[in-house]
Structure formats: structure tokens, C-alpha cells
PDB file of C-alpha atoms in Angstrom:
ATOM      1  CA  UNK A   1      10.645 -19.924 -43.056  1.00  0.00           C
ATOM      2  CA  UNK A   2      11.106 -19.371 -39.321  1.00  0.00           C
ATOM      3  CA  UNK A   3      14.006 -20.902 -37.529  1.00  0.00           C
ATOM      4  CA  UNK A   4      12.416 -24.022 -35.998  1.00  0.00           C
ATOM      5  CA  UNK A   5      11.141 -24.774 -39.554  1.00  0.00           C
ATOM      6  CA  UNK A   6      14.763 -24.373 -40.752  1.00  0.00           C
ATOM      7  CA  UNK A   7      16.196 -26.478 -37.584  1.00  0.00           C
ATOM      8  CA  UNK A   8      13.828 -29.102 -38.095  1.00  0.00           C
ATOM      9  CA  UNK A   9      14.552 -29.254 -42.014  1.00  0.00           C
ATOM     10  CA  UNK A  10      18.635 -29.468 -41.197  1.00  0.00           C
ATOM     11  CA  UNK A  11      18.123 -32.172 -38.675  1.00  0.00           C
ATOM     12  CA  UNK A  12      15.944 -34.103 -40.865  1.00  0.00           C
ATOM     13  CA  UNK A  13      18.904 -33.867 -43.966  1.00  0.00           C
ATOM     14  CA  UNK A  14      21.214 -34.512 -41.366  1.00  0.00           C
ATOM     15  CA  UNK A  15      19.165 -38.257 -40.375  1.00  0.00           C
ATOM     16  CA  UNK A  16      18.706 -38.384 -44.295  1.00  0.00           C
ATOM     17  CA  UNK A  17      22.531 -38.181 -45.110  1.00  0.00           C
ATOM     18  CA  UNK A  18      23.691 -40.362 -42.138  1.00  0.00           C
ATOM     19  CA  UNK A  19      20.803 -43.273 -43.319  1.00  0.00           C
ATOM     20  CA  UNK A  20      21.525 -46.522 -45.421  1.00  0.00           C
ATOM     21  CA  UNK A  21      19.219 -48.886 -46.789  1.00  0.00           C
ATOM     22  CA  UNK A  22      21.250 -51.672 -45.102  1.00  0.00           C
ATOM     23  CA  UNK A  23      21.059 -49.978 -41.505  1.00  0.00           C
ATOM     24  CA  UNK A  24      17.095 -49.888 -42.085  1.00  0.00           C
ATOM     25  CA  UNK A  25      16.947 -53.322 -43.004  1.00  0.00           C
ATOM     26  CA  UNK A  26      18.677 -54.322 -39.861  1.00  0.00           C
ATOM     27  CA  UNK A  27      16.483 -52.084 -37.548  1.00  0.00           C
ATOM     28  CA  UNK A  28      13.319 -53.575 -38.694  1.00  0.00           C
ATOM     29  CA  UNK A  29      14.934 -57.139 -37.878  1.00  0.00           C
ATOM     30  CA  UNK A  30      13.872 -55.735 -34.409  1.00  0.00           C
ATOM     31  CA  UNK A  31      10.086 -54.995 -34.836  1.00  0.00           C
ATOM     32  CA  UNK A  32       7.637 -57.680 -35.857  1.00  0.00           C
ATOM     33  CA  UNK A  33       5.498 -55.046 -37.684  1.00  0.00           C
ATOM     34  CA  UNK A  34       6.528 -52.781 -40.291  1.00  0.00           C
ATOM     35  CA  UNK A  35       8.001 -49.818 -38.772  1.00  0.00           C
ATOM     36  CA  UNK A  36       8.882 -46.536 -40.822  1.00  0.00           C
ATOM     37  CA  UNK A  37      12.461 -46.167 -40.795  1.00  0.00           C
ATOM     38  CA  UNK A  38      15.261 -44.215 -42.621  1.00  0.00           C
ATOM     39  CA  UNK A  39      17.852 -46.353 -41.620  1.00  0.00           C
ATOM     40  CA  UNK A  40      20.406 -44.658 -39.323  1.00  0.00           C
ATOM     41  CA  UNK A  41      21.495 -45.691 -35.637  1.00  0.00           C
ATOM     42  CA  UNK A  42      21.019 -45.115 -32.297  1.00  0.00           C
ATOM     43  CA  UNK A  43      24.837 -43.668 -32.286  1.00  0.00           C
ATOM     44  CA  UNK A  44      23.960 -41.419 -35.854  1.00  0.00           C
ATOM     45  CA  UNK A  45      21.300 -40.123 -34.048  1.00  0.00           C
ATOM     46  CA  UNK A  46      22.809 -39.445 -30.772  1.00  0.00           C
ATOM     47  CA  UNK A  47      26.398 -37.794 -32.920  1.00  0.00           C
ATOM     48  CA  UNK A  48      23.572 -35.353 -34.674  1.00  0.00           C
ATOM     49  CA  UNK A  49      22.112 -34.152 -31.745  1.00  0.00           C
ATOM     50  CA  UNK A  50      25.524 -33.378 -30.149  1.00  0.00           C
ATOM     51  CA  UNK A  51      26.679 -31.694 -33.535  1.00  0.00           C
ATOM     52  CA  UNK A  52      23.214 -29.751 -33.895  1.00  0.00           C
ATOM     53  CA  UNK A  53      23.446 -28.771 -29.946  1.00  0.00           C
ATOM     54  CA  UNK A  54      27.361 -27.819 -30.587  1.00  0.00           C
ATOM     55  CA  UNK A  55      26.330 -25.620 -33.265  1.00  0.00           C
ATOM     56  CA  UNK A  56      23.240 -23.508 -31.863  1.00  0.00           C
ATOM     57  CA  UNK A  57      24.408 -22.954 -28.049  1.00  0.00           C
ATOM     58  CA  UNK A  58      21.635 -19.496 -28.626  1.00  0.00           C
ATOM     59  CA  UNK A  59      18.846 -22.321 -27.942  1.00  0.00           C
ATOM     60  CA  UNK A  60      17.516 -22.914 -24.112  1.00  0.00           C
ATOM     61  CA  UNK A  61      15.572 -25.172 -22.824  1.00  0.00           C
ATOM     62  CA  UNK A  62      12.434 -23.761 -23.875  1.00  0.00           C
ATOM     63  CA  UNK A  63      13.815 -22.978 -27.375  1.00  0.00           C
ATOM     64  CA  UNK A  64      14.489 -26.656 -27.447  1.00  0.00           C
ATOM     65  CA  UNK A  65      11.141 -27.920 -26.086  1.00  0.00           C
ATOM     66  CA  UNK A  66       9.469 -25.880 -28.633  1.00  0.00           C
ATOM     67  CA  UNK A  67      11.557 -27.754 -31.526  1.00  0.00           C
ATOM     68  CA  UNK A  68      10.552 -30.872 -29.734  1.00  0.00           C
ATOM     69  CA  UNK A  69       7.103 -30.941 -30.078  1.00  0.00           C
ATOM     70  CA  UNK A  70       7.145 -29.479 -33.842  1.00  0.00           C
ATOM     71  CA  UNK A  71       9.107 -31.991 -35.038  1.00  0.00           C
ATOM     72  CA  UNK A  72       7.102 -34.813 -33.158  1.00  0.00           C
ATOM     73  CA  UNK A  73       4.479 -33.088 -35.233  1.00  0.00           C
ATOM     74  CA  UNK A  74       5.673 -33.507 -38.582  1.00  0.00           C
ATOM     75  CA  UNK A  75       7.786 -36.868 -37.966  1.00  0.00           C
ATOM     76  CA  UNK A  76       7.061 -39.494 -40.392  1.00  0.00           C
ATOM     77  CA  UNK A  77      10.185 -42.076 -39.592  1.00  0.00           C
ATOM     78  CA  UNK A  78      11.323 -43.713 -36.419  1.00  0.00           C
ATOM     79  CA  UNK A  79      14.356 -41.834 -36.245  1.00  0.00           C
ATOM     80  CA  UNK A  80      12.938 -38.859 -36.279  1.00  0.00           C
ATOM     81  CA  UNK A  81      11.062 -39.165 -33.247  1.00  0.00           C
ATOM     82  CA  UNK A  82      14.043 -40.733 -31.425  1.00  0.00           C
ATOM     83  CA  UNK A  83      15.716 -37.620 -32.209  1.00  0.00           C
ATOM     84  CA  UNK A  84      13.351 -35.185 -31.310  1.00  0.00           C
ATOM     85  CA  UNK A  85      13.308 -37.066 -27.364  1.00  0.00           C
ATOM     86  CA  UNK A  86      16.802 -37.698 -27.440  1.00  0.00           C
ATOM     87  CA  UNK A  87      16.919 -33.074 -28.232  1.00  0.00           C
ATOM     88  CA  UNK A  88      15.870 -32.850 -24.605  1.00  0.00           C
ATOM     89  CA  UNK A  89      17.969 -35.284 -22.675  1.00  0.00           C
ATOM     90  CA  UNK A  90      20.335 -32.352 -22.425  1.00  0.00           C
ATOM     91  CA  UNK A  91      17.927 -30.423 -20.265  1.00  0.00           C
ATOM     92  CA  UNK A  92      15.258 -32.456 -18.193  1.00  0.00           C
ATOM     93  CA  UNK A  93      17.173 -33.033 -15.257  1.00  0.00           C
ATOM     94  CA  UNK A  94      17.828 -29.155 -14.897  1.00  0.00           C
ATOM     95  CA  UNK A  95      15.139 -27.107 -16.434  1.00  0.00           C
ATOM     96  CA  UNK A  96      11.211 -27.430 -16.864  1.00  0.00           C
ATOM     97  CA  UNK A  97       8.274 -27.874 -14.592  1.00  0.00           C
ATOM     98  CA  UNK A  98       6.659 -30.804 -12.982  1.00  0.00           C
ATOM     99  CA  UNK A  99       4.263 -30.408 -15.955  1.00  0.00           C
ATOM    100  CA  UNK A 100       6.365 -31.174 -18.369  1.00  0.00           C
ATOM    101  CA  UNK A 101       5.337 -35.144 -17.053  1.00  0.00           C
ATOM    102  CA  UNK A 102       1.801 -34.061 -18.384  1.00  0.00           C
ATOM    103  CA  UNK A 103       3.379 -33.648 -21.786  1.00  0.00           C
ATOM    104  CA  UNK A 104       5.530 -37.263 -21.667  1.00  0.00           C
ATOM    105  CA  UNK A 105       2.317 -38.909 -21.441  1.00  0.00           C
ATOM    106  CA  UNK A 106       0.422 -36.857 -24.263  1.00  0.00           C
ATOM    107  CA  UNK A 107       3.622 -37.854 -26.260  1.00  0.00           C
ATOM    108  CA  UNK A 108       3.216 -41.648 -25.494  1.00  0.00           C
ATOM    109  CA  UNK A 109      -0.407 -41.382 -26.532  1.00  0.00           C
ATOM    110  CA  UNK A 110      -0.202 -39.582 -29.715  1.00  0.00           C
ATOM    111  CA  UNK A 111       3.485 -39.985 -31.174  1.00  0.00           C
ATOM    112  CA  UNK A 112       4.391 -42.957 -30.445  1.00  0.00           C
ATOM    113  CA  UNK A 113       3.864 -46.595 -32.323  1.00  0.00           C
ATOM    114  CA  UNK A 114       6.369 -48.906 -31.515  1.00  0.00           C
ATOM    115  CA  UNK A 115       8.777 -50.351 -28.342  1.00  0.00           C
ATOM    116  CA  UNK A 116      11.620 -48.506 -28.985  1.00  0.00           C
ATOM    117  CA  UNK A 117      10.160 -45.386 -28.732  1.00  0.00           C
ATOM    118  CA  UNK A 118       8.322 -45.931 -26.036  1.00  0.00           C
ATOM    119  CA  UNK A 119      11.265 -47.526 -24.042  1.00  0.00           C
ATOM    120  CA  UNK A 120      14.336 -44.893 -25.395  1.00  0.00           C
ATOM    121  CA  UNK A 121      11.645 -42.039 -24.022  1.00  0.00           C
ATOM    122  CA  UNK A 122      11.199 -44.009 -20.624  1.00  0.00           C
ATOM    123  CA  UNK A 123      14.839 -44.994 -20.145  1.00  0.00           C
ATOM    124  CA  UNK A 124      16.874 -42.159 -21.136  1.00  0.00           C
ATOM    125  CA  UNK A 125      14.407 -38.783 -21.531  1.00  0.00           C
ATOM    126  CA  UNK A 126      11.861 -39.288 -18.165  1.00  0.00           C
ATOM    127  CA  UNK A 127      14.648 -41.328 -16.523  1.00  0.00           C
ATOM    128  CA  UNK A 128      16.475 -37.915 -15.693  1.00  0.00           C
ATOM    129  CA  UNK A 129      13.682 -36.117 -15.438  1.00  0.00           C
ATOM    130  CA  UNK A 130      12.799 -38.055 -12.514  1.00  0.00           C
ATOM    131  CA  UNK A 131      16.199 -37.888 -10.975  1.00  0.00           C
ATOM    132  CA  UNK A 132      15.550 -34.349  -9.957  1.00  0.00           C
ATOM    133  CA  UNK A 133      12.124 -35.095  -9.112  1.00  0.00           C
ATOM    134  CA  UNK A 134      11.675 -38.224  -7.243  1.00  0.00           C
ATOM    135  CA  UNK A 135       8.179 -37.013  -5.610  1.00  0.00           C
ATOM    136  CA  UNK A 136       6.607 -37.673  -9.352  1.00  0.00           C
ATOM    137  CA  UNK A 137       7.491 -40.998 -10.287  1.00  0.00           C
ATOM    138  CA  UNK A 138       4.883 -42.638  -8.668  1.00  0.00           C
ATOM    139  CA  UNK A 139       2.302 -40.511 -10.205  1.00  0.00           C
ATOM    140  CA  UNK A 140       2.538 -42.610 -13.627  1.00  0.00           C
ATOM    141  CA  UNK A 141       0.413 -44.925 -12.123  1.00  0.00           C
ATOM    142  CA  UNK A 142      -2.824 -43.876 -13.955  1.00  0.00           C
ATOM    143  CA  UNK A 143      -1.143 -44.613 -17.143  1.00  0.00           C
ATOM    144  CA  UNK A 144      -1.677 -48.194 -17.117  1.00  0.00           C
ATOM    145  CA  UNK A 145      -5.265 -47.483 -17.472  1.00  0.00           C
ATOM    146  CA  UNK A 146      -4.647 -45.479 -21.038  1.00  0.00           C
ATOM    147  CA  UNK A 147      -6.545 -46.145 -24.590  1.00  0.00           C
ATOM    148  CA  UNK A 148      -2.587 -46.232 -25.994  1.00  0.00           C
ATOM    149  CA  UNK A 149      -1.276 -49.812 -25.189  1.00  0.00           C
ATOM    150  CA  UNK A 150       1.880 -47.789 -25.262  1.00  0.00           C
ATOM    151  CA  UNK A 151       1.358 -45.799 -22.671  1.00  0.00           C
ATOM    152  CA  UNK A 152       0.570 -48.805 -20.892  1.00  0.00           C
ATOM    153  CA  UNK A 153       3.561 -49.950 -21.594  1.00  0.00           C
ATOM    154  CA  UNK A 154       5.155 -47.014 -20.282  1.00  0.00           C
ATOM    155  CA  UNK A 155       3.591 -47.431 -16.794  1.00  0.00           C
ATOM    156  CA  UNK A 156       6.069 -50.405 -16.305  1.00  0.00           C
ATOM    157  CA  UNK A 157       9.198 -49.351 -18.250  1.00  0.00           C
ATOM    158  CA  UNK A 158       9.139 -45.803 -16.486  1.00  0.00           C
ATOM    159  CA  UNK A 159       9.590 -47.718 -13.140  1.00  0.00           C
ATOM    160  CA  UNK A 160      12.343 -49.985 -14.138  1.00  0.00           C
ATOM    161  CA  UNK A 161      15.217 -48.022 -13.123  1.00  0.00           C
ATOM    162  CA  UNK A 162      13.348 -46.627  -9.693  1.00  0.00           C
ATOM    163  CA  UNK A 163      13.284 -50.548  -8.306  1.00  0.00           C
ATOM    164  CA  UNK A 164      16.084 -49.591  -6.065  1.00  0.00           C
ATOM    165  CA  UNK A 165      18.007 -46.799  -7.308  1.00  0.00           C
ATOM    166  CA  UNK A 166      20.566 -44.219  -5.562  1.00  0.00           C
ATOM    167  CA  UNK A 167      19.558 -40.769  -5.869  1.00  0.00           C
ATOM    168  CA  UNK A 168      22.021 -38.182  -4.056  1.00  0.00           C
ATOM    169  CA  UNK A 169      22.988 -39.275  -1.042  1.00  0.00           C
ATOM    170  CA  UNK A 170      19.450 -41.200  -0.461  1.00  0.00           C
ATOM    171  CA  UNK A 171      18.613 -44.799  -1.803  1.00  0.00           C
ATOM    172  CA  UNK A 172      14.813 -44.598  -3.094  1.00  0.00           C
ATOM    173  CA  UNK A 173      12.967 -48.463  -3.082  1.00  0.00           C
ATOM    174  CA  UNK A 174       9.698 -48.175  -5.251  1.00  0.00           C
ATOM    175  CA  UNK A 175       7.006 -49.692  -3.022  1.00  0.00           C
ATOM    176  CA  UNK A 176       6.167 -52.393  -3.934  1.00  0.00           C
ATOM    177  CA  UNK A 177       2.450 -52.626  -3.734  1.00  0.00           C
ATOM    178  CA  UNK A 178       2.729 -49.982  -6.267  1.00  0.00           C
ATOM    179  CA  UNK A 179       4.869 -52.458  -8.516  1.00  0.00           C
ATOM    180  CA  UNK A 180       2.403 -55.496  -8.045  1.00  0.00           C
ATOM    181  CA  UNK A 181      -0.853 -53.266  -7.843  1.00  0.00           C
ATOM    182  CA  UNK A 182       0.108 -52.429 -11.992  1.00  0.00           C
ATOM    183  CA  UNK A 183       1.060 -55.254 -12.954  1.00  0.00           C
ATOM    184  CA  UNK A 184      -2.492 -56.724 -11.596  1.00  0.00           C
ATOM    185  CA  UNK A 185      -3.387 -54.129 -13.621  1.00  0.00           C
ATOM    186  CA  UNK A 186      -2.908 -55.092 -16.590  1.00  0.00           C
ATOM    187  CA  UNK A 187      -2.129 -58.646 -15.872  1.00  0.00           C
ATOM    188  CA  UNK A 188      -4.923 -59.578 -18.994  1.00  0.00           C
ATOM    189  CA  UNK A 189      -3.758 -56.856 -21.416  1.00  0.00           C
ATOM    190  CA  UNK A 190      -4.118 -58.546 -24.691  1.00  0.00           C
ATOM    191  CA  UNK A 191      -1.287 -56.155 -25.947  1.00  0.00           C
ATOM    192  CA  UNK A 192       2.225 -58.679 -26.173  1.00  0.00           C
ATOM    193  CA  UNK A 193       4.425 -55.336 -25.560  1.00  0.00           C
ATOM    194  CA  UNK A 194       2.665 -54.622 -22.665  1.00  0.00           C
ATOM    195  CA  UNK A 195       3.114 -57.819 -21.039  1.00  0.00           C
ATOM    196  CA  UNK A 196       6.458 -58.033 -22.034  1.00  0.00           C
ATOM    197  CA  UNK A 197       7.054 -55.309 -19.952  1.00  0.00           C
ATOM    198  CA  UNK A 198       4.915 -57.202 -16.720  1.00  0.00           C
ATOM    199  CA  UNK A 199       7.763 -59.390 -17.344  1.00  0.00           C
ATOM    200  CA  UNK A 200      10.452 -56.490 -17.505  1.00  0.00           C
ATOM    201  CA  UNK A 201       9.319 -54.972 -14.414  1.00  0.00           C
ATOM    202  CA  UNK A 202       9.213 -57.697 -12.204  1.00  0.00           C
ATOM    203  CA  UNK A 203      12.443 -59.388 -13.839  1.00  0.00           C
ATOM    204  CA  UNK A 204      13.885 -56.452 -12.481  1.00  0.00           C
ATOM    205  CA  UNK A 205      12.150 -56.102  -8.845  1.00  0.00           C
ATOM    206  CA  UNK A 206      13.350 -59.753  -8.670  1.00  0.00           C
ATOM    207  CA  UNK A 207      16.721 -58.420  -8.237  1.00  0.00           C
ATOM    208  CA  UNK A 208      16.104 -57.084  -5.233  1.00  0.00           C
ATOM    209  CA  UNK A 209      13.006 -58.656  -3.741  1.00  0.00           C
ATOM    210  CA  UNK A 210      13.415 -62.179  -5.022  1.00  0.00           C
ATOM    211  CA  UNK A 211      10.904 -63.637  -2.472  1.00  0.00           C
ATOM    212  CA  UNK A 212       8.150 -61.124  -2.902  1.00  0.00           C
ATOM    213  CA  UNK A 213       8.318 -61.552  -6.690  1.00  0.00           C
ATOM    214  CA  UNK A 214       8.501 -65.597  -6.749  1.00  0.00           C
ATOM    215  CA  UNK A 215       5.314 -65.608  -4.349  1.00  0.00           C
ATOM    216  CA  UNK A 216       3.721 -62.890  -7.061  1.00  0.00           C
ATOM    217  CA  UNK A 217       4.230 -65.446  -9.822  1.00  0.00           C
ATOM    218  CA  UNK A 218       2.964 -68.453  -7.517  1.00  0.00           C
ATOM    219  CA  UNK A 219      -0.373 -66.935  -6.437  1.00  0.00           C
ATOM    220  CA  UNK A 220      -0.572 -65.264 -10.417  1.00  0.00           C
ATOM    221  CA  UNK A 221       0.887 -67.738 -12.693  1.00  0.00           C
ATOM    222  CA  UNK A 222      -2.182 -69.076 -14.451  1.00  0.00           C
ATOM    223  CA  UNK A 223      -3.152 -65.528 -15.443  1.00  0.00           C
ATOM    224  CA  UNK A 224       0.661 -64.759 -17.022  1.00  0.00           C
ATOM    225  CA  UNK A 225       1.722 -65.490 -20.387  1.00  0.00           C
ATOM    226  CA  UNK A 226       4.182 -68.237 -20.531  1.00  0.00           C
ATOM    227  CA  UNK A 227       6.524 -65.237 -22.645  1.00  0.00           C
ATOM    228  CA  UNK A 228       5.855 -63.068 -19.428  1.00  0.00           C
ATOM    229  CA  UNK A 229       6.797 -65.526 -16.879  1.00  0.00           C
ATOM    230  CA  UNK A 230       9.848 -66.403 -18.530  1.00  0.00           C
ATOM    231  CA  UNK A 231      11.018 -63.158 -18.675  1.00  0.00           C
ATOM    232  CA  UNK A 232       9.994 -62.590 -15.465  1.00  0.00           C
ATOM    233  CA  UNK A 233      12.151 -65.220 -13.768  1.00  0.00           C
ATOM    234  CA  UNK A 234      15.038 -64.674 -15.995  1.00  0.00           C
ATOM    235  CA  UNK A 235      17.141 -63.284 -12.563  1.00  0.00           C
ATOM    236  CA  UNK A 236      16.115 -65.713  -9.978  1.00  0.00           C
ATOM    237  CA  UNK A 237      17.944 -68.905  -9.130  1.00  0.00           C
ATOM    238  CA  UNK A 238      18.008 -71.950 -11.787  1.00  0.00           C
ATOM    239  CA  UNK A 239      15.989 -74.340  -9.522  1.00  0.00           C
ATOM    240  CA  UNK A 240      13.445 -71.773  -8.627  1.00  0.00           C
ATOM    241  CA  UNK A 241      13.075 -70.902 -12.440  1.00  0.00           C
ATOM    242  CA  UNK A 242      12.033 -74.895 -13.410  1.00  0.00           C
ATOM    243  CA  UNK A 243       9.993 -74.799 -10.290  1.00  0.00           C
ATOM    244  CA  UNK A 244       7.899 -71.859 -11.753  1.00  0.00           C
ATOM    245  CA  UNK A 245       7.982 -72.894 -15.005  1.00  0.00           C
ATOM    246  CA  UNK A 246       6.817 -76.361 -14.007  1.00  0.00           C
ATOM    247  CA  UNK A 247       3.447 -74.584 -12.363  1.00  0.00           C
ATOM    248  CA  UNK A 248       2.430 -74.252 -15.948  1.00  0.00           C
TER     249      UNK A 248
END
């Protein structure tokens, strides 16, 4: 057995031993499908990793990507794939190459198959990656026109926290054609997680360009999902919210 085999085996005892039957039944309260799941939380998972990180110090980055990707391979539950992102959060922001974006989207296409996944490796994992590398987070765009409806989703949820977001001692604003320009995109997905996160994306933008968004909803609201618009105008102003709503 070589030692990845024997670090992925440990961490999958470890998920194992930390897992209840009651903690799965509560996590699939969340997903309208059946999703695989052992049963332990987002705070189990996130206590291993700092344990199994605390323990081997010997393994780098690479050693780490490596472990990544084999047990992404031979995951069967939902935790386990949370894990294996959540190995790397520890590294992204420092270490790797621009490439390692190229991988992020291979992952979204092949080992991922529900929301959380897709959204925990958006928020957290290529969150910090794109910290370091601001020049790259606008070339996600050709994501939204993926086979995976969850990479699609990805194209919005990787942008959420780039709206208008302080990096350094610079404040980057995502341009917003690029923000309305994938959302026309896949403004007829028939996918419901990927217009929930239309709805996500420009909830957000709405924060900070409020005008530009309610005009976006005005000259696109018969082609929105009444789900999507709602979530969509969750931020602005009461009155402006019935006004919207009332379109329909």
C-alpha cells in the first residue's frame, strides 16, 4: 500500500467514525434528490482536515494535490469530496500554477453532483485561489457554456464574492457586462440550480449596482423564473421588490 492509499484510507475511517445516521438524515433535508452521504458535518469535516494536516506537516502542496485528486477518484459519499477540496484550502492562495484553474473546472465536470459541492469548491477552495490571482477570474466565463449544469452553475457562484471585493490595497469591481453577458447566457437553462444561481449572482451585484440590476430584471423579466427573480431582488428596496414582482 503506498502512502496516499494509506492517507486516503485514514481520512475515510476518520469521516466514518465522526458520521451518524441522524447527521445524514439532516443533510439530505437540504437536497431534493438523493444524495450519498455518511452523515458528518461541515465542522467534522473541517476538525479532520486540521487534525490530518497537524499530523503529516512532511506533505507540500504538491503532496497534497496529488491526495486530492485520488481521493476525488475513489469518493463514493458527499463528504468525501468536501474533504478532499476542503485538503487544499490550506495552499491555493500560496502555491500552484495558473493551471491549476484548468483542473477546478475538470473537477466540476466530472466529480461533482450536487450544490454543495459545487458552491463549498467555488466559495472557499477557488475563492483564495483567486485572491492571489485576480487576472484569472474572469476567464471562467466559458464555463457557462459546459455539458455539466454544474459547471454552469459554477460560472455564477465563482463570481459572487468578486462583485466588489477588496484585494490588497486595491478594490476590484467585476464588470459588469461580464455579470449580465452570463447570466443572458444561460437565462433559459432548464437546470433549477443553475438559475438559482442567475438569481444568486445578481442578488448580490444588486448590492452594489442596484439600478443596473433592477433595469436587468425590467428589460428580462419574462424570460426569468419567478424562483430566480425573487431571489434576485431579495436586496433591493421593499417597494421596488412588489414593483418587479408585479411585472409578472
Amino acid at each position: 500500500m503506498t502512502k496516499t492509499e494509506d492517507h486516503i484510507l485514514r481520512l475515510k475511517r476518520d469521516l466514518s467514525d465522526i458520521s451518524t445516521p441522524a447527521k445524514a438524515t439532516a443533510a439530505q433535508r437540504y437536497f431534493p434528490h438523493a444524495v450519498n452521504c455518511m452523515g458528518a458535518t461541515a465542522a467534522d469535516i473541517k476538525a479532520i482536515i486540521k487534525d490530518f494536516q497537524t499530523q503529516h506537516p512532511e506533505l507540500d502542496a504538491n503532496d497534497t494535490l496529488g491526495l486530492v485528486e485520488q481521493l476525488l477518484k475513489t469518493a463514493h459519499y458527499n463528504e468525501e469530496t468536501l474533504l478532499a477540496f476542503g485538503l487544499l484550502n490550506k495552499f491555493v492562495k500560496q502555491h500552484y500554477s495558473d493551471d491549476l484553474l484548468q483542473r477546478f473546472e475538470y473537477w466540476l465536470e466530472h466529480y461533482t453532483d450536487n450544490w454543495s459541492q459545487v458552491d463549498d469548491l467555488c466559495i472557499k477552495t477557488i475563492y483564495n485561489f483567486f485572491l492571489s490571482r485576480p487576472h484569472l477570474i474572469e476567464s471562467t466565463q466559458h464555463w457557462a457554456n459546459s455539458s455539466s449544469s454544474w459547471c454552469r452553475r459554477a460560472s455564477n457562484v465563482v463570481w459572487v464574492k468578486f462583485i466588489h471585493r477588496k484585494i490588497g490595497k486595491e478594490v476590484l469591481q467585476l464588470n459588469l457586462d461580464l455579470v449580465f453577458g452570463n447570466c443572458d447566457k444561460l437565462l433559459n437553462d432548464p437546470d433549477d440550480y443553475v438559475q438559482k444561481s442567475i438569481g444568486w449572482l445578481l442578488k448580490v451585484t444588486s448590492q452594489h449596482h442596484p439600478q443596473a440590476v433592477m433595469e436587468y430584471l425590467i428589460a428580462h423579466h419574462r424570460h426569468l423564473p419567478r424562483s430566480t427573480l425573487r431571489y434576485a431582488i431579495e436586496k433591493l428596496p421593499a417597494g421596488t421588490r412588489q414593483d418587479l414582482l408585479s411585472l409578472r
